[in-house]
PDB file of C-alpha atoms in Angstrom:
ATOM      1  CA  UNK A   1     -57.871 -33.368-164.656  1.00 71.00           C
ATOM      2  CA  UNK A   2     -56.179 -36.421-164.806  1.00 84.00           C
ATOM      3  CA  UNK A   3     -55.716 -37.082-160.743  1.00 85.00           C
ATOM      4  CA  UNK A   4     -59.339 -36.065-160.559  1.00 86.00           C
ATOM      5  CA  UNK A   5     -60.253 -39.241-163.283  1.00 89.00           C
ATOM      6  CA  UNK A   6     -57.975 -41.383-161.916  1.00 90.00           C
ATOM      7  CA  UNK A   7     -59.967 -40.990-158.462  1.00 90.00           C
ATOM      8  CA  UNK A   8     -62.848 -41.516-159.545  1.00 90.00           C
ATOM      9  CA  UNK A   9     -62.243 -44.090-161.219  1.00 90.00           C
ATOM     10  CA  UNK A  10     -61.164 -45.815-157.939  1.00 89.00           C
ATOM     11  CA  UNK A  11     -64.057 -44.883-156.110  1.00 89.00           C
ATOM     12  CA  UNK A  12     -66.626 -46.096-158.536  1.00 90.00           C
ATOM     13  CA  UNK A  13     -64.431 -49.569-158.844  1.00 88.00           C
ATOM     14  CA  UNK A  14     -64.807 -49.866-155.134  1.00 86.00           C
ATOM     15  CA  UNK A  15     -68.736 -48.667-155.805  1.00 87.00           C
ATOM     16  CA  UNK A  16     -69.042 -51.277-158.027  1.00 89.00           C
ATOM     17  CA  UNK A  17     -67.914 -54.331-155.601  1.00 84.00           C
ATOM     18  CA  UNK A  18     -70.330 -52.944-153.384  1.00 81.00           C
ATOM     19  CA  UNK A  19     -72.788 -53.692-155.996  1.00 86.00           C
ATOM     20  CA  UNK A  20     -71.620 -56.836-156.516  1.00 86.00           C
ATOM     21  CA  UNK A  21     -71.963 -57.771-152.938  1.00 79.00           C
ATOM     22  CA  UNK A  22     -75.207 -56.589-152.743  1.00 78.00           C
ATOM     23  CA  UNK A  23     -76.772 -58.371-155.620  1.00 83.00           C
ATOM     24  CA  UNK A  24     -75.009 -61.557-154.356  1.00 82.00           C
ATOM     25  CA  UNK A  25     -75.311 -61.635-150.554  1.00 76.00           C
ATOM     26  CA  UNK A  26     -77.801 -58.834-150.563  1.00 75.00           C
ATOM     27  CA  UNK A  27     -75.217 -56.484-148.178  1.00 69.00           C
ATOM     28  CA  UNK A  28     -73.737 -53.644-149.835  1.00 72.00           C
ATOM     29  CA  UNK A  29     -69.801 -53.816-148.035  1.00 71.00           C
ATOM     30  CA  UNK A  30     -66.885 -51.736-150.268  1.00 74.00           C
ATOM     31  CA  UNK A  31     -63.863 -53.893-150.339  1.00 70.00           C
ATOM     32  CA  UNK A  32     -62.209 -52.435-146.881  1.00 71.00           C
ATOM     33  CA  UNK A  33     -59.503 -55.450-147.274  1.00 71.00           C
ATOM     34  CA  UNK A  34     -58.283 -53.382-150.365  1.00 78.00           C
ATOM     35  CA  UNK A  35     -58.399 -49.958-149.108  1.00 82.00           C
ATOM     36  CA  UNK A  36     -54.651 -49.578-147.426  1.00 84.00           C
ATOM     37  CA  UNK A  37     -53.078 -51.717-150.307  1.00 87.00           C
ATOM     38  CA  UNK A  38     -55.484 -50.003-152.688  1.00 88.00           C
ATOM     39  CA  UNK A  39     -54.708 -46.083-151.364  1.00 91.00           C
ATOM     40  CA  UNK A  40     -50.695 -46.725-151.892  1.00 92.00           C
ATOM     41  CA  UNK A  41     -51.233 -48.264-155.552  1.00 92.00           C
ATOM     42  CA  UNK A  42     -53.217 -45.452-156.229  1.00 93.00           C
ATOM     43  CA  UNK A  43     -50.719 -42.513-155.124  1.00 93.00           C
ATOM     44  CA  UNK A  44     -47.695 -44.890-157.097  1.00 93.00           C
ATOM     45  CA  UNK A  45     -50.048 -44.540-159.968  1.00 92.00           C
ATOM     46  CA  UNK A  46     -50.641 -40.223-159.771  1.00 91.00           C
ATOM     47  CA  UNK A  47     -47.101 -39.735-159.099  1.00 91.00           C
ATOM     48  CA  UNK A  48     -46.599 -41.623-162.459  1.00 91.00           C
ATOM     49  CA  UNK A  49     -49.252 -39.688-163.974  1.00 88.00           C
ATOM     50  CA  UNK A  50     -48.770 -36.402-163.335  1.00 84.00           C
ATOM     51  CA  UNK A  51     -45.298 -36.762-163.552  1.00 82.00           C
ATOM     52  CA  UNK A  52     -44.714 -35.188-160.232  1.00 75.00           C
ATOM     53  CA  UNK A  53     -40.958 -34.270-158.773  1.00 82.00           C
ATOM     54  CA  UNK A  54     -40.768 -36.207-155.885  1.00 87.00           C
ATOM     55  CA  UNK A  55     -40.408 -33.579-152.785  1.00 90.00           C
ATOM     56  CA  UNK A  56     -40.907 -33.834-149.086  1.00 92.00           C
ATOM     57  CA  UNK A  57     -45.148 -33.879-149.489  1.00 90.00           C
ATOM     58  CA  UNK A  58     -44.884 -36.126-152.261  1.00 92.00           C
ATOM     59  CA  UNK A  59     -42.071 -38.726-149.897  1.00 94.00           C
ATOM     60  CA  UNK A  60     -44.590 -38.499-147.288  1.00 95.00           C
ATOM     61  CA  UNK A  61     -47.804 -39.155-149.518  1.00 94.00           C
ATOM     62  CA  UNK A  62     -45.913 -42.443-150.032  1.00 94.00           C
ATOM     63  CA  UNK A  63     -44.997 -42.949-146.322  1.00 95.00           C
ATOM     64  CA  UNK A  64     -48.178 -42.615-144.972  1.00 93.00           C
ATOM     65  CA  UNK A  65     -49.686 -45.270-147.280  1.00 93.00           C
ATOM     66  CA  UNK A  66     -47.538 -47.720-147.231  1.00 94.00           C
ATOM     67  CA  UNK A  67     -47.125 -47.552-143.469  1.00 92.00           C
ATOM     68  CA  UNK A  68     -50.971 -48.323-143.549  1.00 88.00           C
ATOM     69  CA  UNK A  69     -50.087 -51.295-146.063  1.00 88.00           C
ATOM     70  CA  UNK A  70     -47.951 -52.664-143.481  1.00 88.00           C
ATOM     71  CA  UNK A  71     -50.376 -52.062-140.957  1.00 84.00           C
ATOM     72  CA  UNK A  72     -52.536 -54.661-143.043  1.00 80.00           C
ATOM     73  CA  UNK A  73     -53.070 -58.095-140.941  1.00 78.00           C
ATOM     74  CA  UNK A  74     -55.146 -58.901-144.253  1.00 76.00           C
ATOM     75  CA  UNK A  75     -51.375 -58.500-146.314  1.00 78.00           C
ATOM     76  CA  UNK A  76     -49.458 -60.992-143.659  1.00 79.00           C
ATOM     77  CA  UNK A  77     -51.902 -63.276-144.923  1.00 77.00           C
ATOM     78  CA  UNK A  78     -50.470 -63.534-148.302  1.00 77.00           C
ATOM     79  CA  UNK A  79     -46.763 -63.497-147.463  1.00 79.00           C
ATOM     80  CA  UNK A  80     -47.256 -65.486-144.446  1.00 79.00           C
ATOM     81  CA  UNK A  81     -48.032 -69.021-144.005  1.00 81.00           C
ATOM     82  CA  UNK A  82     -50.911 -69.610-141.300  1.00 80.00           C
ATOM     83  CA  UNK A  83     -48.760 -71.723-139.078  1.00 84.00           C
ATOM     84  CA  UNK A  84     -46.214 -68.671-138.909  1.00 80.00           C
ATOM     85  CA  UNK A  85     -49.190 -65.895-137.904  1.00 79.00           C
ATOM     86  CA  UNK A  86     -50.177 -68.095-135.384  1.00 82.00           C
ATOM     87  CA  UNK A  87     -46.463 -68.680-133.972  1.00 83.00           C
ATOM     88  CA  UNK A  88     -45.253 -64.733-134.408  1.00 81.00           C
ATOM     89  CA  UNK A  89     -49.072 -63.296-133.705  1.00 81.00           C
ATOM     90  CA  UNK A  90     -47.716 -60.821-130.797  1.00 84.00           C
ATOM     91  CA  UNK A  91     -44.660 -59.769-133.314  1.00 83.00           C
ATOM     92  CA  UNK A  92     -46.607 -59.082-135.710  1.00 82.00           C
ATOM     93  CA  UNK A  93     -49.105 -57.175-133.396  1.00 83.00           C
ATOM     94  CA  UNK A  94     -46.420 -54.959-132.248  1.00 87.00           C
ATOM     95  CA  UNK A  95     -44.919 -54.331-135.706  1.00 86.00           C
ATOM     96  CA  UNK A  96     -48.701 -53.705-136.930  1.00 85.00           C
ATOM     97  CA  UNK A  97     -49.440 -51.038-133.978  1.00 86.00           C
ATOM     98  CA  UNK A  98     -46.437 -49.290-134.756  1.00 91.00           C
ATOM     99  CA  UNK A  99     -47.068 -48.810-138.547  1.00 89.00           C
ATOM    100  CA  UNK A 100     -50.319 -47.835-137.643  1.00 87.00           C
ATOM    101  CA  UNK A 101     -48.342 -45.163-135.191  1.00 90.00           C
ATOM    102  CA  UNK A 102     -46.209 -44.089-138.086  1.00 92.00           C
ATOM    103  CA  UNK A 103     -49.487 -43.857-140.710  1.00 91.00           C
ATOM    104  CA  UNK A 104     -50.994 -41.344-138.167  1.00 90.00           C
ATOM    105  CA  UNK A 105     -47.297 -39.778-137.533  1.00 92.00           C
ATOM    106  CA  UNK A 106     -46.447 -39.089-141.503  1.00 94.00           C
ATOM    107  CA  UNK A 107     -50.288 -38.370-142.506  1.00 92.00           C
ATOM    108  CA  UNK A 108     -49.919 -35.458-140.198  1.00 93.00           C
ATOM    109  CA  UNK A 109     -46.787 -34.376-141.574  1.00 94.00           C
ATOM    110  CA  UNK A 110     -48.623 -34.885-144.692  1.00 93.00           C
ATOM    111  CA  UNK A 111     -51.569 -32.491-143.909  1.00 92.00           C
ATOM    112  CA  UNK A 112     -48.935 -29.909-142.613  1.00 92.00           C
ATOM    113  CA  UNK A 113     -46.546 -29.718-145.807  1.00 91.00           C
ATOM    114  CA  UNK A 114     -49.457 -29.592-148.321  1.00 90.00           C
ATOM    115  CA  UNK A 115     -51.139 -26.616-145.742  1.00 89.00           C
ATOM    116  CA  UNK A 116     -47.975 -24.594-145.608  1.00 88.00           C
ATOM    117  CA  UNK A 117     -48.018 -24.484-149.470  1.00 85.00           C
ATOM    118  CA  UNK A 118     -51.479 -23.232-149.393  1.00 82.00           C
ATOM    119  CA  UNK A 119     -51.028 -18.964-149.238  1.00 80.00           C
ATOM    120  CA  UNK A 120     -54.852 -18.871-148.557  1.00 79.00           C
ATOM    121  CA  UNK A 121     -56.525 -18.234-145.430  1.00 81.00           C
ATOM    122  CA  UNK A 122     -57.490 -22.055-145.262  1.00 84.00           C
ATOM    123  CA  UNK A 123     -53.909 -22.888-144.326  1.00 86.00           C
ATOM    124  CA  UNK A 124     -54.701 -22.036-140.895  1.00 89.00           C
ATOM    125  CA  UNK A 125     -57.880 -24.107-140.539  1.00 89.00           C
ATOM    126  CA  UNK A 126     -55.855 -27.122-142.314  1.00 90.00           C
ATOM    127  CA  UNK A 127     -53.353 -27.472-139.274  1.00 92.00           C
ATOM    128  CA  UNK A 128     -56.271 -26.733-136.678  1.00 93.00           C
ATOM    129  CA  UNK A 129     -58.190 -29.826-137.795  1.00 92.00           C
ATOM    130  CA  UNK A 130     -54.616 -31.620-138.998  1.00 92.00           C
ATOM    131  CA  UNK A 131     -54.150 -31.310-135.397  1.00 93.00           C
ATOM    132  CA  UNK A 132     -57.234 -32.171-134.096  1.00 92.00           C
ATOM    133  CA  UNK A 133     -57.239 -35.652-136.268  1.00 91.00           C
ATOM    134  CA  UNK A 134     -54.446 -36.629-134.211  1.00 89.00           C
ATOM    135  CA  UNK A 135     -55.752 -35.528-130.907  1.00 91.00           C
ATOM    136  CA  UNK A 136     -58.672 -37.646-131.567  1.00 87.00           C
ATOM    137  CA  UNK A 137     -56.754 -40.875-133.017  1.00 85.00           C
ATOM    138  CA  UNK A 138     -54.247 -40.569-129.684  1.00 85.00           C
ATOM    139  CA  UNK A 139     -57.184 -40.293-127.263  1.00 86.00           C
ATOM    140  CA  UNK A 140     -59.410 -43.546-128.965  1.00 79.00           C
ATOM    141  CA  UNK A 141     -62.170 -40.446-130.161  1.00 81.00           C
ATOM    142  CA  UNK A 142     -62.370 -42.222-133.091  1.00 76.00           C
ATOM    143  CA  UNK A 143     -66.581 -41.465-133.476  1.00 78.00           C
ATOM    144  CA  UNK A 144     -65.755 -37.628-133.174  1.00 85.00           C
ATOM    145  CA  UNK A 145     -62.969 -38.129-135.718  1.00 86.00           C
ATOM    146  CA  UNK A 146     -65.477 -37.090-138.400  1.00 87.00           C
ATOM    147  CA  UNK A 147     -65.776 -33.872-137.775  1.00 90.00           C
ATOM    148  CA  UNK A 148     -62.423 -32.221-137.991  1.00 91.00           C
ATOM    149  CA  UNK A 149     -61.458 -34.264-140.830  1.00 91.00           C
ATOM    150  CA  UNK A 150     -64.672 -33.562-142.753  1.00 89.00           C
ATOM    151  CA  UNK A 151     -63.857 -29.843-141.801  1.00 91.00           C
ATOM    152  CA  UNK A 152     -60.070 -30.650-142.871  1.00 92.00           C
ATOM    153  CA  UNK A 153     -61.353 -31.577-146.480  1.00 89.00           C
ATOM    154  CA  UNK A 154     -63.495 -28.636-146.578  1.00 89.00           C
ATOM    155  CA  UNK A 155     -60.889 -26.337-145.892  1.00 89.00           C
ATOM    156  CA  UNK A 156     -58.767 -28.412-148.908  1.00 88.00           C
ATOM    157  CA  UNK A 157     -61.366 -28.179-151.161  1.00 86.00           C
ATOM    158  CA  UNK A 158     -62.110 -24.509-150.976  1.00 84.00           C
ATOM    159  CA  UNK A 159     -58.624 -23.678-151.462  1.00 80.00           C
ATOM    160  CA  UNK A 160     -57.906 -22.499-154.750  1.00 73.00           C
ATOM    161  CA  UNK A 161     -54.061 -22.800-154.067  1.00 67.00           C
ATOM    162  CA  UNK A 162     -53.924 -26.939-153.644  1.00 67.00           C
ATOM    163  CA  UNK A 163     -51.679 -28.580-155.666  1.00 81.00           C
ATOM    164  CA  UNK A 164     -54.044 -30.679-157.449  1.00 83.00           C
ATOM    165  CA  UNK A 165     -52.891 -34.099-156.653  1.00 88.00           C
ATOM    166  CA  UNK A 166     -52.723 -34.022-153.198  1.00 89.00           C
ATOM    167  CA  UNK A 167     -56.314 -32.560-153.384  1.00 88.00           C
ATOM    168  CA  UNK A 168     -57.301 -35.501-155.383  1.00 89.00           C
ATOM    169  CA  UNK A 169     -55.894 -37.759-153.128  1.00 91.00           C
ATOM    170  CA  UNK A 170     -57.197 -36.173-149.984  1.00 90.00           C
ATOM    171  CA  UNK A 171     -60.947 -36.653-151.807  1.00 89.00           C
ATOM    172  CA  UNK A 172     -60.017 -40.023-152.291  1.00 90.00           C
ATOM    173  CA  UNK A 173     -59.127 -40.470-148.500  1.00 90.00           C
ATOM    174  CA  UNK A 174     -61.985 -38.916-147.637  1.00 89.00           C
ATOM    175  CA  UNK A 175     -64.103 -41.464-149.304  1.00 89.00           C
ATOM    176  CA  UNK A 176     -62.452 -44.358-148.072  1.00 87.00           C
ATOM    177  CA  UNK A 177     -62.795 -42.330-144.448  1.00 86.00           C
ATOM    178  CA  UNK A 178     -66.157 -42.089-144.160  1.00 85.00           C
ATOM    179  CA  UNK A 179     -67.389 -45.451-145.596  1.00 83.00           C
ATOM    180  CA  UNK A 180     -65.298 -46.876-143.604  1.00 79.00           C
ATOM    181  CA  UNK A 181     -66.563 -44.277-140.601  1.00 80.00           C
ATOM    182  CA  UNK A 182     -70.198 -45.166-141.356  1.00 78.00           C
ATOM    183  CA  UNK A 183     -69.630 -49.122-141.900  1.00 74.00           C
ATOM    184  CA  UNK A 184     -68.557 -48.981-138.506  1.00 71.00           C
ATOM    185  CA  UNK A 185     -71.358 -47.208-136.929  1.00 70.00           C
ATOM    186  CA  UNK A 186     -73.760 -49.221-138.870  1.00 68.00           C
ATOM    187  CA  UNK A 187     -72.176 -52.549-138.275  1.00 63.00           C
ATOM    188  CA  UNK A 188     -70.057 -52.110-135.081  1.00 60.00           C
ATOM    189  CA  UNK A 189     -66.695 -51.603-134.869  1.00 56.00           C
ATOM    190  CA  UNK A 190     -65.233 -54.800-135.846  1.00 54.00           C
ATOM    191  CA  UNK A 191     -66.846 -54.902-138.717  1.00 49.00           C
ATOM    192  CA  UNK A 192     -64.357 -53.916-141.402  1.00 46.00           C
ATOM    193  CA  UNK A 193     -61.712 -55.644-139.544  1.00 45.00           C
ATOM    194  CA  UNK A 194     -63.613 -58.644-140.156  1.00 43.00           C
ATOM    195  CA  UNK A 195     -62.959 -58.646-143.967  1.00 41.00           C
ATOM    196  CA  UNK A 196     -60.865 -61.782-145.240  1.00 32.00           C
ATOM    197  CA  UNK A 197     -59.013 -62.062-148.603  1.00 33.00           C
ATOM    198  CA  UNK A 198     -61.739 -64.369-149.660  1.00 33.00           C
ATOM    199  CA  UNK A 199     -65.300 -63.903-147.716  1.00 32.00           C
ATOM    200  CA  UNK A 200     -67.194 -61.113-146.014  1.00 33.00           C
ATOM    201  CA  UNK A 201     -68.449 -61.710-141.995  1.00 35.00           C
ATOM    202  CA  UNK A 202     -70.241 -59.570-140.548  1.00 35.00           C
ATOM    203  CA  UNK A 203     -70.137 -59.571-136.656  1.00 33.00           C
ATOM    204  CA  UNK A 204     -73.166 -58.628-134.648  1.00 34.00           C
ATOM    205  CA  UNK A 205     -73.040 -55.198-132.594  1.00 35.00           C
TER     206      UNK A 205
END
């Protein structure tokens, strides 16, 4: 029970800046900025928790996170001085693609590991839609996206063999997924990626 508290107790923080938002500049927008920082604090935090041997699912739990931290443009912000971004912008570009590469790389790995435990039948529709995630991110299908990893969670969720972190996790994934799916149909695009450290923008579709 305690991975499932500690989840929702990040999802209703993020609810609540939402609200916050909304009752100030009358937009309800979740704090995307803090999601990839947010997601690798959070599976530090049920590792602690739970007390959890750390094994190959657990190593790549932690890869895949923190190679989306790194992916961050918002976190070269606050160990980077303006005048440097602007001088190393293509570096940092290219370092930022390729963590993003390596977040879609390990979170696969990820989804595999934590399927082969499963002894259900749902194993098998874990890898399908594992596999069809990454099909998807590879070929820019990012709209269509939703549905195998909606269907990925499902088959999760009705397994009765997940090891309950990584369950609790993957529901916390999910949620960030599919605001952050919707915000972008809603808004366009480059909407999330238009969060700052400090303001929200909103560009026009």
């Amino acid at each position: 029970m305690i991975s499932e508290r500690i989840v929702l107790l990040a999802i209703l923080t993020a609810c609540m800046f939402g609200l916050s938002t909304l009752m100030r500049d009358g937009v309800f927008l979740l704090p995307f900025v803090l999601y990839k920082f947010g997601l690798f604090l959070i599976a530090v935090i049920l590792l602690i928790a739970n007390r959890a041997k750390i094994r190959l699912p657990e190593i790549m739990l932690l890869l895949w996170t923190f190679s989306l931290v790194l992916s961050s443009k918002p976190v070269y912000e606050v160990f980077f001085r303006e005048n440097y971004l602007r001088q190393h912008q293509e570096e940092l570009l290219v370092f930022s693609t390729w963590s993003l590469l390596s977040f879609v790389v390990f979170f696969f790995v990820w989804q595999i590991l934590i399927a082969l435990k499963d002894k259900t039948r749902f194993r098998w529709l874990q890898m399908i839609n594992a596999s069809l995630i990454m099909i998807c991110f590879f070929m820019n299908m990012y709209e269509w996206m939703i549905v195998p990893f909606w269907m990925w969670m499902l088959s999760v969720f009705l397994s009765r063999n997940e090891n309950p972190l990584h369950k609790s996790f993957a529901g916390l994934y999910g949620f960030v997924f599919l605001s952050a799916w919707i915000s972008a149909l809603y808004f366009g695009k480059d909407a999330i990626l238009s969060v700052t450290l400090t303001e929200f923008h909103l560009i026009g579709t």
